[in-house]
Amino acid sequence: MSTEAISDFFGLVSLVLFVFANAYYPARMIANQFRPWPRDVALFFKKYLDLHMNINIIAFVAMTIHAHFSDERNLFLYASLLVTVWLTMAGILMRSKKFSSDTKKQMRLIHTQQTVFLVWLVLLLLGHLIE
């Protein structure tokens, strides 16, 4: 298997996983319009949050493998990888039981900023369009 094929495979895997994992936010925003939630909806979002975390970690690993084997290298793609590291680490730290609730609230604000997600998306798009 060529390095290009490995890169393409892991790039596609990371894309699919990131889309599935991060659909959590729009789904939750829509569901928030219909509060209070029935018990089964609350359980669904509790389980989806766990999936969101775990699948994003797997997607991050796939993205890292994709980046390693890819011939495409530019400042935008490196920056998007750094933003991905930051978002992944902030998400992991938010779930840690070693931090106070105030620290977790601050991390949550940093982690969930829509601006960071949009910057990440723009960096990825620019990085793949500029070759």
PDB file of N, CA, C and O in Angstrom, residues 18 60 63-64 67 72-88 115-128 130:
ATOM      1  N   PHE A  18     -14.958  12.884  12.468  1.00  0.00           N
ATOM      2  CA  PHE A  18     -15.157  14.245  12.984  1.00  0.00           C
ATOM      3  C   PHE A  18     -16.583  14.733  12.724  1.00  0.00           C
ATOM      4  O   PHE A  18     -17.202  15.347  13.585  1.00  0.00           O
ATOM      5  N   PHE A  60      -8.840  12.224  15.868  1.00  0.00           N
ATOM      6  CA  PHE A  60      -7.581  12.954  16.010  1.00  0.00           C
ATOM      7  C   PHE A  60      -6.391  12.056  15.666  1.00  0.00           C
ATOM      8  O   PHE A  60      -5.468  12.475  14.955  1.00  0.00           O
ATOM      9  N   MET A  63      -6.382  11.634  11.986  1.00  0.00           N
ATOM     10  CA  MET A  63      -5.904  12.860  11.343  1.00  0.00           C
ATOM     11  C   MET A  63      -4.387  12.974  11.438  1.00  0.00           C
ATOM     12  O   MET A  63      -3.727  13.413  10.499  1.00  0.00           O
ATOM     13  N   THR A  64      -3.843  12.582  12.576  1.00  0.00           N
ATOM     14  CA  THR A  64      -2.395  12.629  12.763  1.00  0.00           C
ATOM     15  C   THR A  64      -1.698  11.660  11.806  1.00  0.00           C
ATOM     16  O   THR A  64      -0.674  12.005  11.200  1.00  0.00           O
ATOM     17  N   ALA A  67      -1.871  13.188   8.393  1.00  0.00           N
ATOM     18  CA  ALA A  67      -0.900  14.281   8.252  1.00  0.00           C
ATOM     19  C   ALA A  67       0.518  13.744   8.090  1.00  0.00           C
ATOM     20  O   ALA A  67       1.311  14.279   7.309  1.00  0.00           O
ATOM     21  N   GLU A  72       0.914  16.698   1.281  1.00  0.00           N
ATOM     22  CA  GLU A  72       0.433  18.076   1.405  1.00  0.00           C
ATOM     23  C   GLU A  72       0.905  18.641   2.739  1.00  0.00           C
ATOM     24  O   GLU A  72       0.534  18.156   3.792  1.00  0.00           O
ATOM     25  N   ARG A  73       1.747  19.632   2.661  1.00  0.00           N
ATOM     26  CA  ARG A  73       2.232  20.282   3.876  1.00  0.00           C
ATOM     27  C   ARG A  73       2.298  21.776   3.612  1.00  0.00           C
ATOM     28  O   ARG A  73       2.941  22.221   2.681  1.00  0.00           O
ATOM     29  N   ASN A  74       1.598  22.530   4.452  1.00  0.00           N
ATOM     30  CA  ASN A  74       1.679  23.987   4.381  1.00  0.00           C
ATOM     31  C   ASN A  74       1.283  24.562   5.733  1.00  0.00           C
ATOM     32  O   ASN A  74       0.841  23.848   6.625  1.00  0.00           O
ATOM     33  N   LEU A  75       1.463  25.846   5.866  1.00  0.00           N
ATOM     34  CA  LEU A  75       1.226  26.513   7.142  1.00  0.00           C
ATOM     35  C   LEU A  75      -0.215  26.333   7.634  1.00  0.00           C
ATOM     36  O   LEU A  75      -0.452  26.124   8.828  1.00  0.00           O
ATOM     37  N   PHE A  76      -1.183  26.379   6.728  1.00  0.00           N
ATOM     38  CA  PHE A  76      -2.591  26.248   7.118  1.00  0.00           C
ATOM     39  C   PHE A  76      -2.884  24.865   7.699  1.00  0.00           C
ATOM     40  O   PHE A  76      -3.613  24.740   8.683  1.00  0.00           O
ATOM     41  N   LEU A  77      -2.312  23.838   7.081  1.00  0.00           N
ATOM     42  CA  LEU A  77      -2.550  22.480   7.578  1.00  0.00           C
ATOM     43  C   LEU A  77      -1.856  22.247   8.919  1.00  0.00           C
ATOM     44  O   LEU A  77      -2.414  21.595   9.805  1.00  0.00           O
ATOM     45  N   TYR A  78      -0.640  22.779   9.071  1.00  0.00           N
ATOM     46  CA  TYR A  78       0.023  22.673  10.372  1.00  0.00           C
ATOM     47  C   TYR A  78      -0.775  23.408  11.442  1.00  0.00           C
ATOM     48  O   TYR A  78      -0.936  22.917  12.562  1.00  0.00           O
ATOM     49  N   ALA A  79      -1.276  24.592  11.108  1.00  0.00           N
ATOM     50  CA  ALA A  79      -2.077  25.363  12.064  1.00  0.00           C
ATOM     51  C   ALA A  79      -3.361  24.615  12.422  1.00  0.00           C
ATOM     52  O   ALA A  79      -3.761  24.589  13.601  1.00  0.00           O
ATOM     53  N   SER A  80      -4.006  23.980  11.438  1.00  0.00           N
ATOM     54  CA  SER A  80      -5.230  23.228  11.730  1.00  0.00           C
ATOM     55  C   SER A  80      -4.934  22.039  12.638  1.00  0.00           C
ATOM     56  O   SER A  80      -5.737  21.706  13.514  1.00  0.00           O
ATOM     57  N   LEU A  81      -3.773  21.423  12.454  1.00  0.00           N
ATOM     58  CA  LEU A  81      -3.385  20.314  13.332  1.00  0.00           C
ATOM     59  C   LEU A  81      -3.177  20.821  14.768  1.00  0.00           C
ATOM     60  O   LEU A  81      -3.619  20.171  15.726  1.00  0.00           O
ATOM     61  N   LEU A  82      -2.557  21.984  14.914  1.00  0.00           N
ATOM     62  CA  LEU A  82      -2.368  22.553  16.253  1.00  0.00           C
ATOM     63  C   LEU A  82      -3.701  22.906  16.910  1.00  0.00           C
ATOM     64  O   LEU A  82      -3.883  22.667  18.113  1.00  0.00           O
ATOM     65  N   VAL A  83      -4.634  23.456  16.146  1.00  0.00           N
ATOM     66  CA  VAL A  83      -5.959  23.767  16.692  1.00  0.00           C
ATOM     67  C   VAL A  83      -6.666  22.473  17.098  1.00  0.00           C
ATOM     68  O   VAL A  83      -7.326  22.412  18.142  1.00  0.00           O
ATOM     69  N   THR A  84      -6.502  21.421  16.308  1.00  0.00           N
ATOM     70  CA  THR A  84      -7.100  20.122  16.640  1.00  0.00           C
ATOM     71  C   THR A  84      -6.505  19.584  17.931  1.00  0.00           C
ATOM     72  O   THR A  84      -7.230  19.056  18.784  1.00  0.00           O
ATOM     73  N   VAL A  85      -5.197  19.698  18.092  1.00  0.00           N
ATOM     74  CA  VAL A  85      -4.551  19.273  19.342  1.00  0.00           C
ATOM     75  C   VAL A  85      -5.138  20.053  20.512  1.00  0.00           C
ATOM     76  O   VAL A  85      -5.497  19.471  21.547  1.00  0.00           O
ATOM     77  N   TRP A  86      -5.256  21.365  20.349  1.00  0.00           N
ATOM     78  CA  TRP A  86      -5.778  22.216  21.414  1.00  0.00           C
ATOM     79  C   TRP A  86      -7.210  21.819  21.787  1.00  0.00           C
ATOM     80  O   TRP A  86      -7.534  21.657  22.976  1.00  0.00           O
ATOM     81  N   LEU A  87      -8.073  21.657  20.787  1.00  0.00           N
ATOM     82  CA  LEU A  87      -9.467  21.292  21.063  1.00  0.00           C
ATOM     83  C   LEU A  87      -9.560  19.906  21.711  1.00  0.00           C
ATOM     84  O   LEU A  87     -10.355  19.688  22.634  1.00  0.00           O
ATOM     85  N   THR A  88      -8.746  18.975  21.241  1.00  0.00           N
ATOM     86  CA  THR A  88      -8.762  17.615  21.792  1.00  0.00           C
ATOM     87  C   THR A  88      -8.298  17.615  23.246  1.00  0.00           C
ATOM     88  O   THR A  88      -8.935  17.010  24.114  1.00  0.00           O
ATOM     89  N   THR A 115     -16.175  30.099  17.213  1.00  0.00           N
ATOM     90  CA  THR A 115     -15.127  30.763  16.443  1.00  0.00           C
ATOM     91  C   THR A 115     -13.942  29.834  16.222  1.00  0.00           C
ATOM     92  O   THR A 115     -13.395  29.770  15.119  1.00  0.00           O
ATOM     93  N   VAL A 116     -13.558  29.092  17.266  1.00  0.00           N
ATOM     94  CA  VAL A 116     -12.423  28.169  17.142  1.00  0.00           C
ATOM     95  C   VAL A 116     -12.742  27.097  16.113  1.00  0.00           C
ATOM     96  O   VAL A 116     -11.898  26.751  15.279  1.00  0.00           O
ATOM     97  N   PHE A 117     -13.964  26.587  16.138  1.00  0.00           N
ATOM     98  CA  PHE A 117     -14.359  25.583  15.158  1.00  0.00           C
ATOM     99  C   PHE A 117     -14.301  26.158  13.742  1.00  0.00           C
ATOM    100  O   PHE A 117     -13.804  25.506  12.817  1.00  0.00           O
ATOM    101  N   LEU A 118     -14.801  27.369  13.569  1.00  0.00           N
ATOM    102  CA  LEU A 118     -14.773  27.991  12.238  1.00  0.00           C
ATOM    103  C   LEU A 118     -13.349  28.256  11.768  1.00  0.00           C
ATOM    104  O   LEU A 118     -13.035  28.052  10.593  1.00  0.00           O
ATOM    105  N   VAL A 119     -12.487  28.691  12.674  1.00  0.00           N
ATOM    106  CA  VAL A 119     -11.076  28.889  12.327  1.00  0.00           C
ATOM    107  C   VAL A 119     -10.464  27.567  11.889  1.00  0.00           C
ATOM    108  O   VAL A 119      -9.752  27.495  10.884  1.00  0.00           O
ATOM    109  N   TRP A 120     -10.743  26.510  12.627  1.00  0.00           N
ATOM    110  CA  TRP A 120     -10.240  25.170  12.296  1.00  0.00           C
ATOM    111  C   TRP A 120     -10.702  24.758  10.909  1.00  0.00           C
ATOM    112  O   TRP A 120      -9.913  24.290  10.087  1.00  0.00           O
ATOM    113  N   LEU A 121     -11.986  24.962  10.634  1.00  0.00           N
ATOM    114  CA  LEU A 121     -12.547  24.593   9.334  1.00  0.00           C
ATOM    115  C   LEU A 121     -11.914  25.396   8.203  1.00  0.00           C
ATOM    116  O   LEU A 121     -11.535  24.837   7.168  1.00  0.00           O
ATOM    117  N   VAL A 122     -11.757  26.697   8.395  1.00  0.00           N
ATOM    118  CA  VAL A 122     -11.137  27.553   7.375  1.00  0.00           C
ATOM    119  C   VAL A 122      -9.690  27.133   7.136  1.00  0.00           C
ATOM    120  O   VAL A 122      -9.233  27.058   5.987  1.00  0.00           O
ATOM    121  N   LEU A 123      -8.958  26.853   8.204  1.00  0.00           N
ATOM    122  CA  LEU A 123      -7.571  26.413   8.055  1.00  0.00           C
ATOM    123  C   LEU A 123      -7.481  25.122   7.246  1.00  0.00           C
ATOM    124  O   LEU A 123      -6.619  24.986   6.368  1.00  0.00           O
ATOM    125  N   LEU A 124      -8.370  24.180   7.542  1.00  0.00           N
ATOM    126  CA  LEU A 124      -8.374  22.920   6.785  1.00  0.00           C
ATOM    127  C   LEU A 124      -8.690  23.154   5.314  1.00  0.00           C
ATOM    128  O   LEU A 124      -8.025  22.604   4.425  1.00  0.00           O
ATOM    129  N   LEU A 125      -9.716  23.953   5.059  1.00  0.00           N
ATOM    130  CA  LEU A 125     -10.101  24.218   3.668  1.00  0.00           C
ATOM    131  C   LEU A 125      -8.989  24.929   2.910  1.00  0.00           C
ATOM    132  O   LEU A 125      -8.625  24.527   1.801  1.00  0.00           O
ATOM    133  N   LEU A 126      -8.430  25.976   3.504  1.00  0.00           N
ATOM    134  CA  LEU A 126      -7.345  26.695   2.843  1.00  0.00           C
ATOM    135  C   LEU A 126      -6.137  25.792   2.631  1.00  0.00           C
ATOM    136  O   LEU A 126      -5.509  25.814   1.567  1.00  0.00           O
ATOM    137  N   GLY A 127      -5.830  24.995   3.630  1.00  0.00           N
ATOM    138  CA  GLY A 127      -4.684  24.099   3.537  1.00  0.00           C
ATOM    139  C   GLY A 127      -4.817  23.081   2.430  1.00  0.00           C
ATOM    140  O   GLY A 127      -3.840  22.724   1.776  1.00  0.00           O
ATOM    141  N   HIS A 128      -6.028  22.600   2.204  1.00  0.00           N
ATOM    142  CA  HIS A 128      -6.231  21.606   1.145  1.00  0.00           C
ATOM    143  C   HIS A 128      -6.430  22.249  -0.220  1.00  0.00           C
ATOM    144  O   HIS A 128      -6.197  21.604  -1.235  1.00  0.00           O
ATOM    145  N   ILE A 130      -4.862  25.151  -1.166  1.00  0.00           N
ATOM    146  CA  ILE A 130      -3.577  25.744  -1.545  1.00  0.00           C
ATOM    147  C   ILE A 130      -2.536  24.633  -1.591  1.00  0.00           C
ATOM    148  O   ILE A 130      -2.169  24.089  -0.565  1.00  0.00           O
TER     149      ILE A 130
END
